[in-house]
mmCIF file of N, CA, C and O in Angstrom:
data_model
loop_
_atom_site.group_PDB
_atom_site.id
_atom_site.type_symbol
_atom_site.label_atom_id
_atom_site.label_comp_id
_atom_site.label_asym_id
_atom_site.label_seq_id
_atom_site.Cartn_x
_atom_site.Cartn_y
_atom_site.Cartn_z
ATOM 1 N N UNK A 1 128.083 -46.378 5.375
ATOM 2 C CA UNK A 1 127.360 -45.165 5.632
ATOM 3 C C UNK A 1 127.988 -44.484 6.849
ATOM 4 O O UNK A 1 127.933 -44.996 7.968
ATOM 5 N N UNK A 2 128.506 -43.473 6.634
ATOM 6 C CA UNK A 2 128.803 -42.396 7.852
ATOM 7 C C UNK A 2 127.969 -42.215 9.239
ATOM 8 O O UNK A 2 126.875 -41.680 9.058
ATOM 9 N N UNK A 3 128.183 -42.457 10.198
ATOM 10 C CA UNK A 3 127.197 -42.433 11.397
ATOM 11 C C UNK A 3 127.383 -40.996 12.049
ATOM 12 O O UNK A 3 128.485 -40.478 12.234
ATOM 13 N N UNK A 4 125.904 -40.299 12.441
ATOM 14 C CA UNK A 4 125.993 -39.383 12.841
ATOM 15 C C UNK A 4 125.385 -39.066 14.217
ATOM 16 O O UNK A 4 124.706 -39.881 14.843
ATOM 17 N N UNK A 5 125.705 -37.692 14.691
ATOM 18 C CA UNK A 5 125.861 -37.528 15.934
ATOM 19 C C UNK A 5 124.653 -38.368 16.695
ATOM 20 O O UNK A 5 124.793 -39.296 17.491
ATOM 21 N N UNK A 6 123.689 -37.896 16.320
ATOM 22 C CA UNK A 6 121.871 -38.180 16.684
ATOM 23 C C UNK A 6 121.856 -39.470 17.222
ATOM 24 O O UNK A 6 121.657 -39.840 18.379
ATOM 25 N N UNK A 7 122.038 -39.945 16.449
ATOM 26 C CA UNK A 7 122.557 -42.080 16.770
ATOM 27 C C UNK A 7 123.795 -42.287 17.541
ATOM 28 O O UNK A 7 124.028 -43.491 17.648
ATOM 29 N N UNK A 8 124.731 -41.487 18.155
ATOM 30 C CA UNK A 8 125.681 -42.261 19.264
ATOM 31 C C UNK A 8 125.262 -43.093 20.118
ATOM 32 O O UNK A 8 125.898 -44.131 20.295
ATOM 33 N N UNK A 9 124.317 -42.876 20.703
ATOM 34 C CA UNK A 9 123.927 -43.812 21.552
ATOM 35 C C UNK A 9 123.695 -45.464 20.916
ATOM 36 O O UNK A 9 124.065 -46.533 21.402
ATOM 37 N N UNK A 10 123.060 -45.227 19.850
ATOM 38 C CA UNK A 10 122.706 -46.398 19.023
ATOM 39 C C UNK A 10 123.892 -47.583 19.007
ATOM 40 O O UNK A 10 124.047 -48.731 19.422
ATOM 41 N N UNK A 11 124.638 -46.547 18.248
ATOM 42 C CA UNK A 11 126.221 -47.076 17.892
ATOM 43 C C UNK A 11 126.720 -47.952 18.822
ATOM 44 O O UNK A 11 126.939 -49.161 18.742
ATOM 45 N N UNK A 12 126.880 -47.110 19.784
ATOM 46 C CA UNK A 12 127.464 -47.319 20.760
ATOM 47 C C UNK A 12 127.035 -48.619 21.556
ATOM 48 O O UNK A 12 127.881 -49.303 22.131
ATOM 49 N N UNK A 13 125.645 -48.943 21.567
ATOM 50 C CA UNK A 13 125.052 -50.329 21.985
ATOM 51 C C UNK A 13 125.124 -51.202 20.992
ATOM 52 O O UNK A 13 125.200 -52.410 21.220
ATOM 53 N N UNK A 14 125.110 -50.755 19.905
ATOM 54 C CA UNK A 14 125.330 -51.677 18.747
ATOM 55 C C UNK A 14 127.037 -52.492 18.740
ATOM 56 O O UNK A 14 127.374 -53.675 18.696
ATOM 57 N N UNK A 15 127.711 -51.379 18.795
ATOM 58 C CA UNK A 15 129.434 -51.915 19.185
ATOM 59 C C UNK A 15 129.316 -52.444 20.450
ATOM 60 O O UNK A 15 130.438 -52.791 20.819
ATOM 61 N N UNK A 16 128.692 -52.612 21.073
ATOM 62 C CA UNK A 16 128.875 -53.194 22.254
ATOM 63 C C UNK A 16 129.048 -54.578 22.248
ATOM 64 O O UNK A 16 129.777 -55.365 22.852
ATOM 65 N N UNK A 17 127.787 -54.692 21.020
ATOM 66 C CA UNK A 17 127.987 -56.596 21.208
ATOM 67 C C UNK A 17 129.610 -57.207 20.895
ATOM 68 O O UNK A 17 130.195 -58.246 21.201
ATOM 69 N N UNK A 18 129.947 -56.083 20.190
ATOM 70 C CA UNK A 18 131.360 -56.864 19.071
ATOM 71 C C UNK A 18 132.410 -56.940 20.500
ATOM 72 O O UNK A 18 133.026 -57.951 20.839
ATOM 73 N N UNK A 19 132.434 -55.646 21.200
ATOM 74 C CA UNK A 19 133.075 -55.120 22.257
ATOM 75 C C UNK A 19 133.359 -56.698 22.993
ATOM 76 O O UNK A 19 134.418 -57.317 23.102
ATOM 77 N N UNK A 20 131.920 -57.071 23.453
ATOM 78 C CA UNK A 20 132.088 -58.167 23.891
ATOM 79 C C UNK A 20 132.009 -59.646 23.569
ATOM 80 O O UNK A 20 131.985 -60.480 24.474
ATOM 81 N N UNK A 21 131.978 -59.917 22.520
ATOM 82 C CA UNK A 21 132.556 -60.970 21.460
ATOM 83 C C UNK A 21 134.065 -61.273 21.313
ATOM 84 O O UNK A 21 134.611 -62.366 21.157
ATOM 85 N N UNK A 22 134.762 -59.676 21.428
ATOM 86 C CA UNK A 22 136.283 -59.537 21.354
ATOM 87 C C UNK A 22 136.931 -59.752 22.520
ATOM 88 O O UNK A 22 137.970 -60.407 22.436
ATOM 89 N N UNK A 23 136.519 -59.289 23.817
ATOM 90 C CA UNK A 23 137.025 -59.635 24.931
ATOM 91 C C UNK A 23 136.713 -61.010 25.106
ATOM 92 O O UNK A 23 137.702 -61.542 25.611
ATOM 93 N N UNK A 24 135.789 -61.847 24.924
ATOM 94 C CA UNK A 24 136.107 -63.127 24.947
ATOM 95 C C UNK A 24 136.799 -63.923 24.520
ATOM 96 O O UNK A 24 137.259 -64.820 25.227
ATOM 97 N N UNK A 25 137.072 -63.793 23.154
ATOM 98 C CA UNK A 25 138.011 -64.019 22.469
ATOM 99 C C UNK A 25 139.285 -64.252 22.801
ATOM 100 O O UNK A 25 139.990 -65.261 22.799
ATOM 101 N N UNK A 26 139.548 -62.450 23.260
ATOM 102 C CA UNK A 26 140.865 -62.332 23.911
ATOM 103 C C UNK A 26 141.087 -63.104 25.295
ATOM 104 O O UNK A 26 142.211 -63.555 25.517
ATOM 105 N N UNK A 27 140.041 -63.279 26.261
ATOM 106 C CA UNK A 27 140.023 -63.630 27.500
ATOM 107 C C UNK A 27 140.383 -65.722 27.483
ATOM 108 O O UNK A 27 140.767 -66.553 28.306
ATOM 109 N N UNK A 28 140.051 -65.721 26.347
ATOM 110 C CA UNK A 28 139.738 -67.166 26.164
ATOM 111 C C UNK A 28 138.413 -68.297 26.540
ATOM 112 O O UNK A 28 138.345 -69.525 26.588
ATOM 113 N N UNK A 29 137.349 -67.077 26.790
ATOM 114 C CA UNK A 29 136.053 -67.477 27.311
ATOM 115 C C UNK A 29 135.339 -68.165 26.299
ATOM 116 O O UNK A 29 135.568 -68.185 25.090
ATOM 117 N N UNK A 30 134.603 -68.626 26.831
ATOM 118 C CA UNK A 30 133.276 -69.221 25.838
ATOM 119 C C UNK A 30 132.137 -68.689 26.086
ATOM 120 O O UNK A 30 132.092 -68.014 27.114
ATOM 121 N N UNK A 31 130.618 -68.830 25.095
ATOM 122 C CA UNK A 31 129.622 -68.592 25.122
ATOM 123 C C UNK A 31 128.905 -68.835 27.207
ATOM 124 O O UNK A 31 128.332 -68.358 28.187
ATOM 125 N N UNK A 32 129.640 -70.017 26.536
ATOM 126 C CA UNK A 32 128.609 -70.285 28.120
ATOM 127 C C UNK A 32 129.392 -70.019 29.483
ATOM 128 O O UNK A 32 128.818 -69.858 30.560
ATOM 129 N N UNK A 33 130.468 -69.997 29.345
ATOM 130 C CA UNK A 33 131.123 -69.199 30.304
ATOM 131 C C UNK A 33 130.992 -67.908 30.833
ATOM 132 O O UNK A 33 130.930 -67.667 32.039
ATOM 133 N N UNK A 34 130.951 -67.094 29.949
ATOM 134 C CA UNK A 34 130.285 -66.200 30.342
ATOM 135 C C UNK A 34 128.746 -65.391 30.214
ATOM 136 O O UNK A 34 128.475 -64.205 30.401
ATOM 137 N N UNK A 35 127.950 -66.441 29.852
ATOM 138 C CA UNK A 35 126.491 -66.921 30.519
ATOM 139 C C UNK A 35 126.125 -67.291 32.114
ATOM 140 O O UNK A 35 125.130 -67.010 32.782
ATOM 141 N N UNK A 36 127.213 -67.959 32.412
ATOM 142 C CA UNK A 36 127.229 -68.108 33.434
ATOM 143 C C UNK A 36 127.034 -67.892 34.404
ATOM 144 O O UNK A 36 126.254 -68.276 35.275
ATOM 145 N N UNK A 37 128.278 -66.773 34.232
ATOM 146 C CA UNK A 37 128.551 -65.374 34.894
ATOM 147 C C UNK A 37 126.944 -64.827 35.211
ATOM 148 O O UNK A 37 126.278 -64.938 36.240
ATOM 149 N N UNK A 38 126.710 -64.381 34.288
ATOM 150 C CA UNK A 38 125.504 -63.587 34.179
ATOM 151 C C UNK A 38 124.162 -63.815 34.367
ATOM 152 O O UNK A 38 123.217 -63.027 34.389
ATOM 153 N N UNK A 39 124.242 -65.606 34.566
ATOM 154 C CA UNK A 39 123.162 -66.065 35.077
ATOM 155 C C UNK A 39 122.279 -66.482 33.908
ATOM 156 O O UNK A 39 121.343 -67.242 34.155
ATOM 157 N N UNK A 40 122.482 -66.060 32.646
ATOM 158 C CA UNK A 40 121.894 -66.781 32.113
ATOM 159 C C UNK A 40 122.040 -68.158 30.955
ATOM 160 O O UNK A 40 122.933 -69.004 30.991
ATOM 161 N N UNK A 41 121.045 -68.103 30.082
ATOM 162 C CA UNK A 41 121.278 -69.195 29.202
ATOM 163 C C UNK A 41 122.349 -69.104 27.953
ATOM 164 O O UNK A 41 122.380 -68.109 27.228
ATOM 165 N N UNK A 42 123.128 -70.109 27.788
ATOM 166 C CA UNK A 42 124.237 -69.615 26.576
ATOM 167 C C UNK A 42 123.470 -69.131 25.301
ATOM 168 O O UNK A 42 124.034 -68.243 24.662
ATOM 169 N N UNK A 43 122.191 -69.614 24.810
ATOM 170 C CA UNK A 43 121.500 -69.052 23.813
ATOM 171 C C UNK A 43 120.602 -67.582 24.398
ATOM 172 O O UNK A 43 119.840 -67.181 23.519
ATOM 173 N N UNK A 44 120.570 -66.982 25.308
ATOM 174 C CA UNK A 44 120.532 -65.671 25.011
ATOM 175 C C UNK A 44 121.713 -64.904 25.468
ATOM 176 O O UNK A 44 121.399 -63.731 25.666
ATOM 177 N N UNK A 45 122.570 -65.074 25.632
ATOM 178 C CA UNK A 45 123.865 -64.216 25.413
ATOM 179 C C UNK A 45 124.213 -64.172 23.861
ATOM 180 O O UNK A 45 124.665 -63.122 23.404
ATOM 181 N N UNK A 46 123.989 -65.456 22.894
ATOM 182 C CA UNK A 46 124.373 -65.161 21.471
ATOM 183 C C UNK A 46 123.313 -64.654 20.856
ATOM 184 O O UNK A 46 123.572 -64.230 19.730
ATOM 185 N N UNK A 47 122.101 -64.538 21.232
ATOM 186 C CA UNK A 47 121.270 -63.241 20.924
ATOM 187 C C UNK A 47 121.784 -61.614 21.186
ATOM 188 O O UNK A 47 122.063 -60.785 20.319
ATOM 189 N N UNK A 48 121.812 -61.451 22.663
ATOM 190 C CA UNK A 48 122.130 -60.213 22.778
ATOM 191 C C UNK A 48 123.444 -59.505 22.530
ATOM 192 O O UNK A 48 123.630 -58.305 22.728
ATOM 193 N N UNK A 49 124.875 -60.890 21.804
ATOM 194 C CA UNK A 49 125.631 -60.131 21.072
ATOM 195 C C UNK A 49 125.813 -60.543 19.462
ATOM 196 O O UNK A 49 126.904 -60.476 18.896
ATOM 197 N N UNK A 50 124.575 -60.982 18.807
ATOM 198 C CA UNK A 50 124.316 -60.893 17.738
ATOM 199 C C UNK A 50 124.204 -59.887 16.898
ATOM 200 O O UNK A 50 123.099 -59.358 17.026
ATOM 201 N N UNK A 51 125.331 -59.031 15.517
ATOM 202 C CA UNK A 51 124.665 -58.204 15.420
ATOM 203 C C UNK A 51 123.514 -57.426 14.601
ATOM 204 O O UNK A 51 123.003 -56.307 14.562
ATOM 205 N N UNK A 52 123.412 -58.664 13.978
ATOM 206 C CA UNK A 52 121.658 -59.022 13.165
ATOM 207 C C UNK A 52 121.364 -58.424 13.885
ATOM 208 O O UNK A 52 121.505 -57.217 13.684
ATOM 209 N N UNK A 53 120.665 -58.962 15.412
ATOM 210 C CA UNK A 53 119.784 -58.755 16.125
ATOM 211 C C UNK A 53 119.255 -56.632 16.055
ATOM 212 O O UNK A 53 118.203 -56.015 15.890
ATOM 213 N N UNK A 54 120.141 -56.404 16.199
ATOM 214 C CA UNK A 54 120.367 -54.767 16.502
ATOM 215 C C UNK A 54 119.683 -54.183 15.088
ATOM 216 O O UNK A 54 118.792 -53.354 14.901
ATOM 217 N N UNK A 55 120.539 -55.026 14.130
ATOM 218 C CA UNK A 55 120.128 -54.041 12.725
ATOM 219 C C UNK A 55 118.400 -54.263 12.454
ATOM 220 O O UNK A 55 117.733 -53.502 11.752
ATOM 221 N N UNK A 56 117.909 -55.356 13.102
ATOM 222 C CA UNK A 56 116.573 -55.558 12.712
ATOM 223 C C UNK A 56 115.647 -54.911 13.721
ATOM 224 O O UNK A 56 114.481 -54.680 13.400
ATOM 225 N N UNK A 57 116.118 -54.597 14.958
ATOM 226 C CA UNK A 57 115.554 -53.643 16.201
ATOM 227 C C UNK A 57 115.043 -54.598 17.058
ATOM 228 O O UNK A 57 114.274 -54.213 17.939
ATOM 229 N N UNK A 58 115.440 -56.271 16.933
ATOM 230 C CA UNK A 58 114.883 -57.008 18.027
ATOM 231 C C UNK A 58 115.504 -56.949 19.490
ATOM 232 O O UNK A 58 115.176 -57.558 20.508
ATOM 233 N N UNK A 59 116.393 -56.124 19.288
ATOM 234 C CA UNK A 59 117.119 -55.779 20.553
ATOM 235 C C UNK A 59 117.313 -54.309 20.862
ATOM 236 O O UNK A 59 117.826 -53.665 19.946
ATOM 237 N N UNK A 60 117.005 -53.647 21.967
ATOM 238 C CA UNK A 60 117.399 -52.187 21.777
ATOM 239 C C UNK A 60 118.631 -52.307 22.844
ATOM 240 O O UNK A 60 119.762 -52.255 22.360
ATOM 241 N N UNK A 61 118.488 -52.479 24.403
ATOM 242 C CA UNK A 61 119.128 -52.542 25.004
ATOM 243 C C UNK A 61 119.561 -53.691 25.736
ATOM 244 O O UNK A 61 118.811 -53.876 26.695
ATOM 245 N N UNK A 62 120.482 -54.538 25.657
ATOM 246 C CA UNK A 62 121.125 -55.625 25.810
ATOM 247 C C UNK A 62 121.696 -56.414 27.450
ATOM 248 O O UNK A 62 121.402 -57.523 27.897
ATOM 249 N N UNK A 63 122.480 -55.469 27.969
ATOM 250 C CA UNK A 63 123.001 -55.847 29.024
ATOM 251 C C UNK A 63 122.452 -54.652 29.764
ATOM 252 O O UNK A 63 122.207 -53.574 29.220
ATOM 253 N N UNK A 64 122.260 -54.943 31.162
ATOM 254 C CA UNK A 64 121.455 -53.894 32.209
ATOM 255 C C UNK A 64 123.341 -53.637 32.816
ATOM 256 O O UNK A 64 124.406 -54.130 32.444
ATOM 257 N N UNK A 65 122.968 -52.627 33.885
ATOM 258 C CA UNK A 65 124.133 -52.104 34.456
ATOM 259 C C UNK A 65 124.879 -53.397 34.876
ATOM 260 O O UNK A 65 125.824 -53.954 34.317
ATOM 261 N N UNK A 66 124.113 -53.775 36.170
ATOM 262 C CA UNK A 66 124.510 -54.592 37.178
ATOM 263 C C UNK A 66 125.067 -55.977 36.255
ATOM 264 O O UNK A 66 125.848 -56.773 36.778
ATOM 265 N N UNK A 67 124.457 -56.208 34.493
ATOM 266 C CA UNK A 67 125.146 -57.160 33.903
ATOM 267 C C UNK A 67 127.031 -56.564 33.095
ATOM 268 O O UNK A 67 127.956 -57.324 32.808
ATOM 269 N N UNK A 68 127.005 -55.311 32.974
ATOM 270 C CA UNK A 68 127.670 -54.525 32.722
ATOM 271 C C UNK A 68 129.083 -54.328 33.709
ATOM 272 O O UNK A 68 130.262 -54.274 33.360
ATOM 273 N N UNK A 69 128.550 -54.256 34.898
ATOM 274 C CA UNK A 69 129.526 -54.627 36.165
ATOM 275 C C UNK A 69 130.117 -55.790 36.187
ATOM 276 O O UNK A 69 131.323 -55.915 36.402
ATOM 277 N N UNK A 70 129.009 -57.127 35.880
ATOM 278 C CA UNK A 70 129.756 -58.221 36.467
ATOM 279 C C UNK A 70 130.612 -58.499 34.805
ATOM 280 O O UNK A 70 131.003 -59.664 34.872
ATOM 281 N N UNK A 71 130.976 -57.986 33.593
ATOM 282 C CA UNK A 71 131.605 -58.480 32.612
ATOM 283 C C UNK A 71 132.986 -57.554 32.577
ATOM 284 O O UNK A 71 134.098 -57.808 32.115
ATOM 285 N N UNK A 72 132.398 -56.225 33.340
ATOM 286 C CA UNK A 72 133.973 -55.406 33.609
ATOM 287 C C UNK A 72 135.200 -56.205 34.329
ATOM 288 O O UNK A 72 136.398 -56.280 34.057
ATOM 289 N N UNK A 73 134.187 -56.916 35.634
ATOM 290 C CA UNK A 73 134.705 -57.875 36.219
ATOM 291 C C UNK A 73 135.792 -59.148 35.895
ATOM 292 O O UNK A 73 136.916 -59.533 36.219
ATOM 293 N N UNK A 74 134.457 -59.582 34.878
ATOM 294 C CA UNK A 74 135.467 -61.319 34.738
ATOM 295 C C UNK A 74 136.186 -60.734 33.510
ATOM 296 O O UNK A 74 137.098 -61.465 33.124
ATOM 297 N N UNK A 75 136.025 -59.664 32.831
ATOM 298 C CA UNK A 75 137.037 -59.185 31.782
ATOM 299 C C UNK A 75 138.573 -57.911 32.039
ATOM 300 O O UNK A 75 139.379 -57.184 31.458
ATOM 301 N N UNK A 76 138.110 -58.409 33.350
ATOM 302 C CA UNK A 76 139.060 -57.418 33.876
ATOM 303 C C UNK A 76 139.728 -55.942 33.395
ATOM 304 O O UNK A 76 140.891 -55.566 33.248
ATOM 305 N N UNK A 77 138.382 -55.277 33.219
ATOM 306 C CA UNK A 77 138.422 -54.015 32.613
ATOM 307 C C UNK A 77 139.274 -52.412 33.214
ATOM 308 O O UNK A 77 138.626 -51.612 33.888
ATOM 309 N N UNK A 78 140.245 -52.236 32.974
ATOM 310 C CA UNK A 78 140.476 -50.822 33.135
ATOM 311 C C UNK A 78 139.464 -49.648 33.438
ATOM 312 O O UNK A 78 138.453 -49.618 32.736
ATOM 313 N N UNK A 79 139.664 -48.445 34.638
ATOM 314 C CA UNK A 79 138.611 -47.721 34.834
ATOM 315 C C UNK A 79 138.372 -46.884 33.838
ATOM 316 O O UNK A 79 137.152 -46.735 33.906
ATOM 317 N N UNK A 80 138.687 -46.359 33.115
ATOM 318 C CA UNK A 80 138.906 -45.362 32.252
ATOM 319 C C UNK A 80 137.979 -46.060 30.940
ATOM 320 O O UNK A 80 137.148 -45.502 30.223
ATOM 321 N N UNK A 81 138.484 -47.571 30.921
ATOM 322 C CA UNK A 81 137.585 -48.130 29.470
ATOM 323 C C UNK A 81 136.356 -48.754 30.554
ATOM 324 O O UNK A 81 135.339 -48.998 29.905
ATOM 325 N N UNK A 82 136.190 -49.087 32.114
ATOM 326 C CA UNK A 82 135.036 -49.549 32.378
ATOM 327 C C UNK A 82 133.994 -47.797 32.830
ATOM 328 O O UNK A 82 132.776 -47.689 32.965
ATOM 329 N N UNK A 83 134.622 -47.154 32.901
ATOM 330 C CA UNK A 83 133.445 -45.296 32.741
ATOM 331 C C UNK A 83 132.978 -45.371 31.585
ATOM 332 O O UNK A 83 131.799 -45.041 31.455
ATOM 333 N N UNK A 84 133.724 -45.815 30.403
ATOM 334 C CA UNK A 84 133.107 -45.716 29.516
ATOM 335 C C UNK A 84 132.146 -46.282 29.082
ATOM 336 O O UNK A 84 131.313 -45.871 28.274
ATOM 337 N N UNK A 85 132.242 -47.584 29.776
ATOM 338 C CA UNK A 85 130.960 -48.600 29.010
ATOM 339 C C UNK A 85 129.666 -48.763 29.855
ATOM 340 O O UNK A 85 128.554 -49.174 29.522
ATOM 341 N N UNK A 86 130.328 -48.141 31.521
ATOM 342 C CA UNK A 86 129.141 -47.843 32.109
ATOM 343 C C UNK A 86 127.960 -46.350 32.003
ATOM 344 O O UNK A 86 127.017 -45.923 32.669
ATOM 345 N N UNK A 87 128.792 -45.898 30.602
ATOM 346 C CA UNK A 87 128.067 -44.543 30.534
ATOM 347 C C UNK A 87 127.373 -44.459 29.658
ATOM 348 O O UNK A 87 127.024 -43.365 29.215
ATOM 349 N N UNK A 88 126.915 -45.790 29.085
ATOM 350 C CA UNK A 88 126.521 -46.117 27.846
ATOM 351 C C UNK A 88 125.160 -45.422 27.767
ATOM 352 O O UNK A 88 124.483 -45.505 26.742
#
């Protein structure tokens, strides 16, 4: 289905989880590694980048700023791609 303007925002938190599924990946992290980070438990980080979770609405918004900062961080994000994800 074509996504339209009205829902960017949606999208955009919705890709987020994958966003950060992929940088781990790439980073060579694990679940709980970067739980860690963030202080919390490795089973709600694979909630909040589940992306069931989103399509069923048990999640609206996932990571807060200040969790947003510290993953630009250990993912060592570019400014240009970390404006973007802080403008979410």
């Amino acid at each position: 289905m074509p996504r339209i303007k009205a829902k960017k925002r949606e999208y955009m938190i919705r890709d987020l989880a994958g966003w950060v599924a992929g940088k781990m990946h790439t980073c060579g992290f694990k679940q709980e590694d970067v739980a860690k980070e963030l202080g919390i438990s490795q089973q709600a980080l694979s909630n909040r980048i589940n992306p069931g979770k989103y399509k069923r609405g048990e999640i609206k918004d996932p990571f807060s700023y200040g969790d947003m900062l510290t993953l630009c961080k250990l993912f060592d994000v570019d400014g240009e791609e970390k404006e973007k994800l802080l403008t979410l």
